[in-house]
Amino acid sequence: MMASKKSAKASAAKHDSAKELYVGLIESEPMRRDLLETRKDALILLKRVEKTLLMREQRIYLEGELRKAVAQLSDEIDSVMSDLPELPKEPAPKKSDTPEAPSVTKAPKDTKQLSEIDRKLAEIDKRLADLQ
Amino acid sequence: MDMPVFVKIERYKESLSTLTKSKERLALARDLLERLEQIRSKQESEMHQLHQELAVIDSKIGELQELFRQVE
């Protein structure tokens, strides 16, 4: 960058009109190099942004897999519990005490959907607090 | 006085097998969670890099802009 500044100043001395100076700047090698360098930086940045998008997709996928695994785990525990005979003193937990399997949620599209997700999250928090 | 109560499990073998599966499922969930944490950490590091690279480009464009202004 500094090289191109010096070059620009040198060009300014050589050229009389602004147009000629502009042409001199663009044609000067340091200027071209600086532009190419900045372009390369921007391309690297683009790749990095693409990478974060892919990471996001990967996270969504893994979170889905985790949800599936935990839901199956919950079903398996239910299945073992159903094999236990009921004790007279301690009745089996009411259906309302067992958490419902969370539904698959898609990415929110509007604020209405977002507030619906907020509501569901609050409901889950409440259920979790009740269970603990 | 509390006495131990023995409860007959209707399908003992099936239950045992289910619990073994549950342990495997738990290990899978733990593995997934670890991978998620790793990705989150990588994402944070990427975000930090993005900030730095944006600042570098911003400075380079500023300098180029300054050069062009000298022409005017």
PDB file of N, CA and C in Angstrom, chain A residues 91-99:
ATOM      1  N   PRO A  91     -48.485 -45.017  42.104  1.00  0.00           N
ATOM      2  CA  PRO A  91     -49.019 -45.233  40.752  1.00  0.00           C
ATOM      3  C   PRO A  91     -48.078 -44.690  39.683  1.00  0.00           C
ATOM      4  N   ALA A  92     -48.220 -45.271  38.528  1.00  0.00           N
ATOM      5  CA  ALA A  92     -47.374 -44.826  37.396  1.00  0.00           C
ATOM      6  C   ALA A  92     -47.610 -43.354  37.128  1.00  0.00           C
ATOM      7  N   PRO A  93     -46.592 -42.621  36.680  1.00  0.00           N
ATOM      8  CA  PRO A  93     -46.796 -41.175  36.455  1.00  0.00           C
ATOM      9  C   PRO A  93     -47.898 -40.911  35.439  1.00  0.00           C
ATOM     10  N   LYS A  94     -48.621 -39.816  35.723  1.00  0.00           N
ATOM     11  CA  LYS A  94     -49.711 -39.442  34.822  1.00  0.00           C
ATOM     12  C   LYS A  94     -49.142 -39.085  33.460  1.00  0.00           C
ATOM     13  N   LYS A  95     -49.974 -39.233  32.481  1.00  0.00           N
ATOM     14  CA  LYS A  95     -49.512 -38.958  31.106  1.00  0.00           C
ATOM     15  C   LYS A  95     -49.011 -37.511  30.963  1.00  0.00           C
ATOM     16  N   SER A  96     -49.655 -36.602  31.726  1.00  0.00           N
ATOM     17  CA  SER A  96     -49.281 -35.186  31.603  1.00  0.00           C
ATOM     18  C   SER A  96     -47.884 -34.903  32.148  1.00  0.00           C
ATOM     19  N   ASP A  97     -47.360 -35.846  33.023  1.00  0.00           N
ATOM     20  CA  ASP A  97     -46.029 -35.641  33.601  1.00  0.00           C
ATOM     21  C   ASP A  97     -44.907 -35.983  32.629  1.00  0.00           C
ATOM     22  N   THR A  98     -45.230 -36.827  31.661  1.00  0.00           N
ATOM     23  CA  THR A  98     -44.173 -37.240  30.728  1.00  0.00           C
ATOM     24  C   THR A  98     -44.081 -36.232  29.585  1.00  0.00           C
ATOM     25  N   PRO A  99     -42.861 -35.818  29.299  1.00  0.00           N
ATOM     26  CA  PRO A  99     -42.742 -34.804  28.232  1.00  0.00           C
ATOM     27  C   PRO A  99     -43.096 -35.369  26.866  1.00  0.00           C
TER      28      PRO A  99
END
